[in-house]
Amino acid sequence: MARRRDPAGAGQSQRQLRVGEGMRHVLAELLLRGEIHDPLIVEAHLTVSEVRVTPDLRHAVVFVTELGGELRAELSEALARAGPRLRGEVARRLHLKYAPELSFRPDATFREAARIEALLAEERQALARTPEEEDGPG
């Protein structure tokens, strides 16, 4: 079976990618529609950015971010408590033989992208100032 390699070098099969993406859609829908009856989760604005599935499809790491910043610890704990219900719902909706064990992790991708953007903005400002400083009185 053909394998796709990501930049980090960890390959995932097409099946893992397909199931992971299906899980991402189902989890995002469940969280968006408030089908989890935990007030902390219902009130939060969560984004499921990625789901990485093991080759045997029995474990999945779900990368989640909260709108406006880091994933709060209490929200991470609430997701862990809701894990068994989400696990069953994912298996039913995707017609999986086994319900994968879900591990929720904060997604640092957005934070890292913002950090890189800030560095680039600083560099652009430095480059824009340089010609003005050189043309100054001398």
PDB file of N, CA, C and O in Angstrom, residues 40-86:
ATOM      1  N   LEU A  40     -19.059  23.062  30.188  1.00  0.00           N
ATOM      2  CA  LEU A  40     -17.761  23.631  29.836  1.00  0.00           C
ATOM      3  C   LEU A  40     -17.479  23.444  28.346  1.00  0.00           C
ATOM      4  O   LEU A  40     -17.021  24.367  27.669  1.00  0.00           O
ATOM      5  N   ILE A  41     -17.806  22.260  27.827  1.00  0.00           N
ATOM      6  CA  ILE A  41     -17.578  21.974  26.410  1.00  0.00           C
ATOM      7  C   ILE A  41     -18.594  22.712  25.541  1.00  0.00           C
ATOM      8  O   ILE A  41     -18.248  23.261  24.503  1.00  0.00           O
ATOM      9  N   VAL A  42     -19.845  22.756  25.995  1.00  0.00           N
ATOM     10  CA  VAL A  42     -20.899  23.411  25.220  1.00  0.00           C
ATOM     11  C   VAL A  42     -20.590  24.896  25.026  1.00  0.00           C
ATOM     12  O   VAL A  42     -20.785  25.444  23.946  1.00  0.00           O
ATOM     13  N   GLU A  43     -20.079  25.558  26.070  1.00  0.00           N
ATOM     14  CA  GLU A  43     -19.807  26.990  26.008  1.00  0.00           C
ATOM     15  C   GLU A  43     -18.522  27.329  25.269  1.00  0.00           C
ATOM     16  O   GLU A  43     -18.333  28.460  24.836  1.00  0.00           O
ATOM     17  N   ALA A  44     -17.620  26.372  25.136  1.00  0.00           N
ATOM     18  CA  ALA A  44     -16.327  26.626  24.499  1.00  0.00           C
ATOM     19  C   ALA A  44     -16.458  26.619  22.980  1.00  0.00           C
ATOM     20  O   ALA A  44     -17.316  25.945  22.421  1.00  0.00           O
ATOM     21  N   HIS A  45     -15.605  27.371  22.339  1.00  0.00           N
ATOM     22  CA  HIS A  45     -15.521  27.384  20.876  1.00  0.00           C
ATOM     23  C   HIS A  45     -14.268  26.606  20.506  1.00  0.00           C
ATOM     24  O   HIS A  45     -13.157  27.140  20.549  1.00  0.00           O
ATOM     25  N   LEU A  46     -14.460  25.335  20.158  1.00  0.00           N
ATOM     26  CA  LEU A  46     -13.347  24.432  19.895  1.00  0.00           C
ATOM     27  C   LEU A  46     -13.182  24.155  18.413  1.00  0.00           C
ATOM     28  O   LEU A  46     -14.159  24.115  17.668  1.00  0.00           O
ATOM     29  N   THR A  47     -11.941  23.940  18.032  1.00  0.00           N
ATOM     30  CA  THR A  47     -11.614  23.532  16.673  1.00  0.00           C
ATOM     31  C   THR A  47     -10.823  22.240  16.743  1.00  0.00           C
ATOM     32  O   THR A  47      -9.823  22.160  17.460  1.00  0.00           O
ATOM     33  N   VAL A  48     -11.291  21.234  16.036  1.00  0.00           N
ATOM     34  CA  VAL A  48     -10.545  19.981  15.917  1.00  0.00           C
ATOM     35  C   VAL A  48      -9.714  20.122  14.651  1.00  0.00           C
ATOM     36  O   VAL A  48     -10.235  20.077  13.541  1.00  0.00           O
ATOM     37  N   SER A  49      -8.424  20.344  14.830  1.00  0.00           N
ATOM     38  CA  SER A  49      -7.583  20.636  13.672  1.00  0.00           C
ATOM     39  C   SER A  49      -7.026  19.392  12.995  1.00  0.00           C
ATOM     40  O   SER A  49      -6.785  19.404  11.790  1.00  0.00           O
ATOM     41  N   GLU A  50      -6.827  18.324  13.758  1.00  0.00           N
ATOM     42  CA  GLU A  50      -6.246  17.118  13.161  1.00  0.00           C
ATOM     43  C   GLU A  50      -6.531  15.926  14.058  1.00  0.00           C
ATOM     44  O   GLU A  50      -6.637  16.065  15.272  1.00  0.00           O
ATOM     45  N   VAL A  51      -6.634  14.759  13.449  1.00  0.00           N
ATOM     46  CA  VAL A  51      -6.739  13.502  14.191  1.00  0.00           C
ATOM     47  C   VAL A  51      -5.723  12.547  13.580  1.00  0.00           C
ATOM     48  O   VAL A  51      -5.759  12.277  12.384  1.00  0.00           O
ATOM     49  N   ARG A  52      -4.813  12.065  14.405  1.00  0.00           N
ATOM     50  CA  ARG A  52      -3.815  11.088  13.958  1.00  0.00           C
ATOM     51  C   ARG A  52      -4.181   9.729  14.531  1.00  0.00           C
ATOM     52  O   ARG A  52      -4.342   9.571  15.737  1.00  0.00           O
ATOM     53  N   VAL A  53      -4.283   8.754  13.648  1.00  0.00           N
ATOM     54  CA  VAL A  53      -4.742   7.422  14.017  1.00  0.00           C
ATOM     55  C   VAL A  53      -3.588   6.437  13.895  1.00  0.00           C
ATOM     56  O   VAL A  53      -2.786   6.510  12.964  1.00  0.00           O
ATOM     57  N   THR A  54      -3.515   5.489  14.843  1.00  0.00           N
ATOM     58  CA  THR A  54      -2.494   4.447  14.769  1.00  0.00           C
ATOM     59  C   THR A  54      -2.838   3.487  13.636  1.00  0.00           C
ATOM     60  O   THR A  54      -3.993   3.419  13.197  1.00  0.00           O
ATOM     61  N   PRO A  55      -1.866   2.724  13.150  1.00  0.00           N
ATOM     62  CA  PRO A  55      -2.127   1.803  12.037  1.00  0.00           C
ATOM     63  C   PRO A  55      -3.245   0.789  12.306  1.00  0.00           C
ATOM     64  O   PRO A  55      -3.969   0.420  11.382  1.00  0.00           O
ATOM     65  N   ASP A  56      -3.417   0.365  13.560  1.00  0.00           N
ATOM     66  CA  ASP A  56      -4.489  -0.596  13.855  1.00  0.00           C
ATOM     67  C   ASP A  56      -5.841   0.086  14.111  1.00  0.00           C
ATOM     68  O   ASP A  56      -6.840  -0.587  14.378  1.00  0.00           O
ATOM     69  N   LEU A  57      -5.885   1.397  14.019  1.00  0.00           N
ATOM     70  CA  LEU A  57      -7.095   2.226  14.181  1.00  0.00           C
ATOM     71  C   LEU A  57      -7.711   2.107  15.577  1.00  0.00           C
ATOM     72  O   LEU A  57      -8.876   2.426  15.776  1.00  0.00           O
ATOM     73  N   ARG A  58      -6.934   1.688  16.558  1.00  0.00           N
ATOM     74  CA  ARG A  58      -7.470   1.527  17.913  1.00  0.00           C
ATOM     75  C   ARG A  58      -7.182   2.720  18.810  1.00  0.00           C
ATOM     76  O   ARG A  58      -7.761   2.829  19.889  1.00  0.00           O
ATOM     77  N   HIS A  59      -6.287   3.591  18.402  1.00  0.00           N
ATOM     78  CA  HIS A  59      -5.947   4.782  19.183  1.00  0.00           C
ATOM     79  C   HIS A  59      -5.896   5.982  18.246  1.00  0.00           C
ATOM     80  O   HIS A  59      -5.437   5.862  17.106  1.00  0.00           O
ATOM     81  N   ALA A  60      -6.352   7.112  18.766  1.00  0.00           N
ATOM     82  CA  ALA A  60      -6.318   8.336  17.967  1.00  0.00           C
ATOM     83  C   ALA A  60      -5.956   9.510  18.870  1.00  0.00           C
ATOM     84  O   ALA A  60      -6.446   9.615  19.995  1.00  0.00           O
ATOM     85  N   VAL A  61      -5.088  10.359  18.359  1.00  0.00           N
ATOM     86  CA  VAL A  61      -4.741  11.596  19.052  1.00  0.00           C
ATOM     87  C   VAL A  61      -5.508  12.713  18.357  1.00  0.00           C
ATOM     88  O   VAL A  61      -5.381  12.898  17.147  1.00  0.00           O
ATOM     89  N   VAL A  62      -6.306  13.425  19.133  1.00  0.00           N
ATOM     90  CA  VAL A  62      -7.149  14.491  18.610  1.00  0.00           C
ATOM     91  C   VAL A  62      -6.535  15.821  19.026  1.00  0.00           C
ATOM     92  O   VAL A  62      -6.406  16.102  20.219  1.00  0.00           O
ATOM     93  N   PHE A  63      -6.136  16.624  18.035  1.00  0.00           N
ATOM     94  CA  PHE A  63      -5.546  17.930  18.310  1.00  0.00           C
ATOM     95  C   PHE A  63      -6.649  18.973  18.294  1.00  0.00           C
ATOM     96  O   PHE A  63      -7.354  19.128  17.297  1.00  0.00           O
ATOM     97  N   VAL A  64      -6.786  19.663  19.426  1.00  0.00           N
ATOM     98  CA  VAL A  64      -7.881  20.609  19.625  1.00  0.00           C
ATOM     99  C   VAL A  64      -7.316  21.965  20.023  1.00  0.00           C
ATOM    100  O   VAL A  64      -6.322  22.049  20.750  1.00  0.00           O
ATOM    101  N   THR A  65      -7.952  23.013  19.543  1.00  0.00           N
ATOM    102  CA  THR A  65      -7.601  24.362  19.971  1.00  0.00           C
ATOM    103  C   THR A  65      -8.877  25.103  20.330  1.00  0.00           C
ATOM    104  O   THR A  65      -9.946  24.799  19.816  1.00  0.00           O
ATOM    105  N   GLU A  66      -8.740  26.044  21.233  1.00  0.00           N
ATOM    106  CA  GLU A  66      -9.872  26.849  21.666  1.00  0.00           C
ATOM    107  C   GLU A  66      -9.755  28.218  21.013  1.00  0.00           C
ATOM    108  O   GLU A  66      -8.658  28.784  20.934  1.00  0.00           O
ATOM    109  N   LEU A  67     -10.873  28.724  20.542  1.00  0.00           N
ATOM    110  CA  LEU A  67     -10.878  30.023  19.893  1.00  0.00           C
ATOM    111  C   LEU A  67     -10.309  31.069  20.842  1.00  0.00           C
ATOM    112  O   LEU A  67     -10.716  31.167  21.990  1.00  0.00           O
ATOM    113  N   GLY A  68      -9.350  31.813  20.345  1.00  0.00           N
ATOM    114  CA  GLY A  68      -8.790  32.906  21.127  1.00  0.00           C
ATOM    115  C   GLY A  68      -7.617  32.528  22.003  1.00  0.00           C
ATOM    116  O   GLY A  68      -7.177  33.328  22.812  1.00  0.00           O
ATOM    117  N   GLY A  69      -7.087  31.324  21.869  1.00  0.00           N
ATOM    118  CA  GLY A  69      -5.903  31.021  22.663  1.00  0.00           C
ATOM    119  C   GLY A  69      -5.691  29.555  22.949  1.00  0.00           C
ATOM    120  O   GLY A  69      -6.168  28.683  22.236  1.00  0.00           O
ATOM    121  N   GLU A  70      -4.969  29.351  24.039  1.00  0.00           N
ATOM    122  CA  GLU A  70      -4.595  28.008  24.457  1.00  0.00           C
ATOM    123  C   GLU A  70      -5.809  27.228  24.959  1.00  0.00           C
ATOM    124  O   GLU A  70      -6.767  27.805  25.455  1.00  0.00           O
ATOM    125  N   LEU A  71      -5.717  25.931  24.882  1.00  0.00           N
ATOM    126  CA  LEU A  71      -6.747  25.046  25.420  1.00  0.00           C
ATOM    127  C   LEU A  71      -6.588  25.027  26.942  1.00  0.00           C
ATOM    128  O   LEU A  71      -5.534  24.653  27.456  1.00  0.00           O
ATOM    129  N   ARG A  72      -7.611  25.466  27.655  1.00  0.00           N
ATOM    130  CA  ARG A  72      -7.551  25.517  29.115  1.00  0.00           C
ATOM    131  C   ARG A  72      -7.486  24.105  29.693  1.00  0.00           C
ATOM    132  O   ARG A  72      -8.044  23.169  29.130  1.00  0.00           O
ATOM    133  N   ALA A  73      -6.812  23.984  30.825  1.00  0.00           N
ATOM    134  CA  ALA A  73      -6.642  22.673  31.475  1.00  0.00           C
ATOM    135  C   ALA A  73      -7.990  22.051  31.835  1.00  0.00           C
ATOM    136  O   ALA A  73      -8.200  20.855  31.619  1.00  0.00           O
ATOM    137  N   GLU A  74      -8.921  22.857  32.360  1.00  0.00           N
ATOM    138  CA  GLU A  74     -10.220  22.308  32.742  1.00  0.00           C
ATOM    139  C   GLU A  74     -11.015  21.843  31.526  1.00  0.00           C
ATOM    140  O   GLU A  74     -11.770  20.882  31.587  1.00  0.00           O
ATOM    141  N   LEU A  75     -10.807  22.500  30.399  1.00  0.00           N
ATOM    142  CA  LEU A  75     -11.479  22.083  29.171  1.00  0.00           C
ATOM    143  C   LEU A  75     -10.863  20.785  28.640  1.00  0.00           C
ATOM    144  O   LEU A  75     -11.568  19.905  28.154  1.00  0.00           O
ATOM    145  N   SER A  76      -9.569  20.664  28.770  1.00  0.00           N
ATOM    146  CA  SER A  76      -8.886  19.435  28.370  1.00  0.00           C
ATOM    147  C   SER A  76      -9.381  18.256  29.212  1.00  0.00           C
ATOM    148  O   SER A  76      -9.621  17.157  28.695  1.00  0.00           O
ATOM    149  N   GLU A  77      -9.581  18.494  30.512  1.00  0.00           N
ATOM    150  CA  GLU A  77     -10.096  17.455  31.394  1.00  0.00           C
ATOM    151  C   GLU A  77     -11.543  17.095  31.035  1.00  0.00           C
ATOM    152  O   GLU A  77     -11.926  15.930  31.075  1.00  0.00           O
ATOM    153  N   ALA A  78     -12.333  18.096  30.673  1.00  0.00           N
ATOM    154  CA  ALA A  78     -13.727  17.846  30.275  1.00  0.00           C
ATOM    155  C   ALA A  78     -13.770  17.006  29.002  1.00  0.00           C
ATOM    156  O   ALA A  78     -14.610  16.102  28.883  1.00  0.00           O
ATOM    157  N   LEU A  79     -12.873  17.267  28.070  1.00  0.00           N
ATOM    158  CA  LEU A  79     -12.813  16.465  26.843  1.00  0.00           C
ATOM    159  C   LEU A  79     -12.424  15.020  27.167  1.00  0.00           C
ATOM    160  O   LEU A  79     -12.969  14.085  26.586  1.00  0.00           O
ATOM    161  N   ALA A  80     -11.493  14.859  28.088  1.00  0.00           N
ATOM    162  CA  ALA A  80     -11.093  13.502  28.490  1.00  0.00           C
ATOM    163  C   ALA A  80     -12.273  12.757  29.114  1.00  0.00           C
ATOM    164  O   ALA A  80     -12.467  11.566  28.847  1.00  0.00           O
ATOM    165  N   ARG A  81     -13.075  13.459  29.922  1.00  0.00           N
ATOM    166  CA  ARG A  81     -14.260  12.828  30.522  1.00  0.00           C
ATOM    167  C   ARG A  81     -15.291  12.457  29.458  1.00  0.00           C
ATOM    168  O   ARG A  81     -15.982  11.454  29.571  1.00  0.00           O
ATOM    169  N   ALA A  82     -15.402  13.291  28.425  1.00  0.00           N
ATOM    170  CA  ALA A  82     -16.368  13.036  27.351  1.00  0.00           C
ATOM    171  C   ALA A  82     -15.841  12.025  26.339  1.00  0.00           C
ATOM    172  O   ALA A  82     -16.593  11.568  25.472  1.00  0.00           O
ATOM    173  N   GLY A  83     -14.577  11.652  26.464  1.00  0.00           N
ATOM    174  CA  GLY A  83     -13.937  10.742  25.521  1.00  0.00           C
ATOM    175  C   GLY A  83     -14.693   9.458  25.238  1.00  0.00           C
ATOM    176  O   GLY A  83     -14.902   9.088  24.081  1.00  0.00           O
ATOM    177  N   PRO A  84     -15.147   8.725  26.266  1.00  0.00           N
ATOM    178  CA  PRO A  84     -15.857   7.467  26.002  1.00  0.00           C
ATOM    179  C   PRO A  84     -17.129   7.658  25.172  1.00  0.00           C
ATOM    180  O   PRO A  84     -17.407   6.853  24.276  1.00  0.00           O
ATOM    181  N   ARG A  85     -17.881   8.702  25.447  1.00  0.00           N
ATOM    182  CA  ARG A  85     -19.104   8.951  24.652  1.00  0.00           C
ATOM    183  C   ARG A  85     -18.735   9.322  23.220  1.00  0.00           C
ATOM    184  O   ARG A  85     -19.342   8.836  22.267  1.00  0.00           O
ATOM    185  N   LEU A  86     -17.730  10.186  23.078  1.00  0.00           N
ATOM    186  CA  LEU A  86     -17.282  10.590  21.739  1.00  0.00           C
ATOM    187  C   LEU A  86     -16.745   9.374  20.979  1.00  0.00           C
ATOM    188  O   LEU A  86     -17.000   9.224  19.781  1.00  0.00           O
TER     189      LEU A  86
END
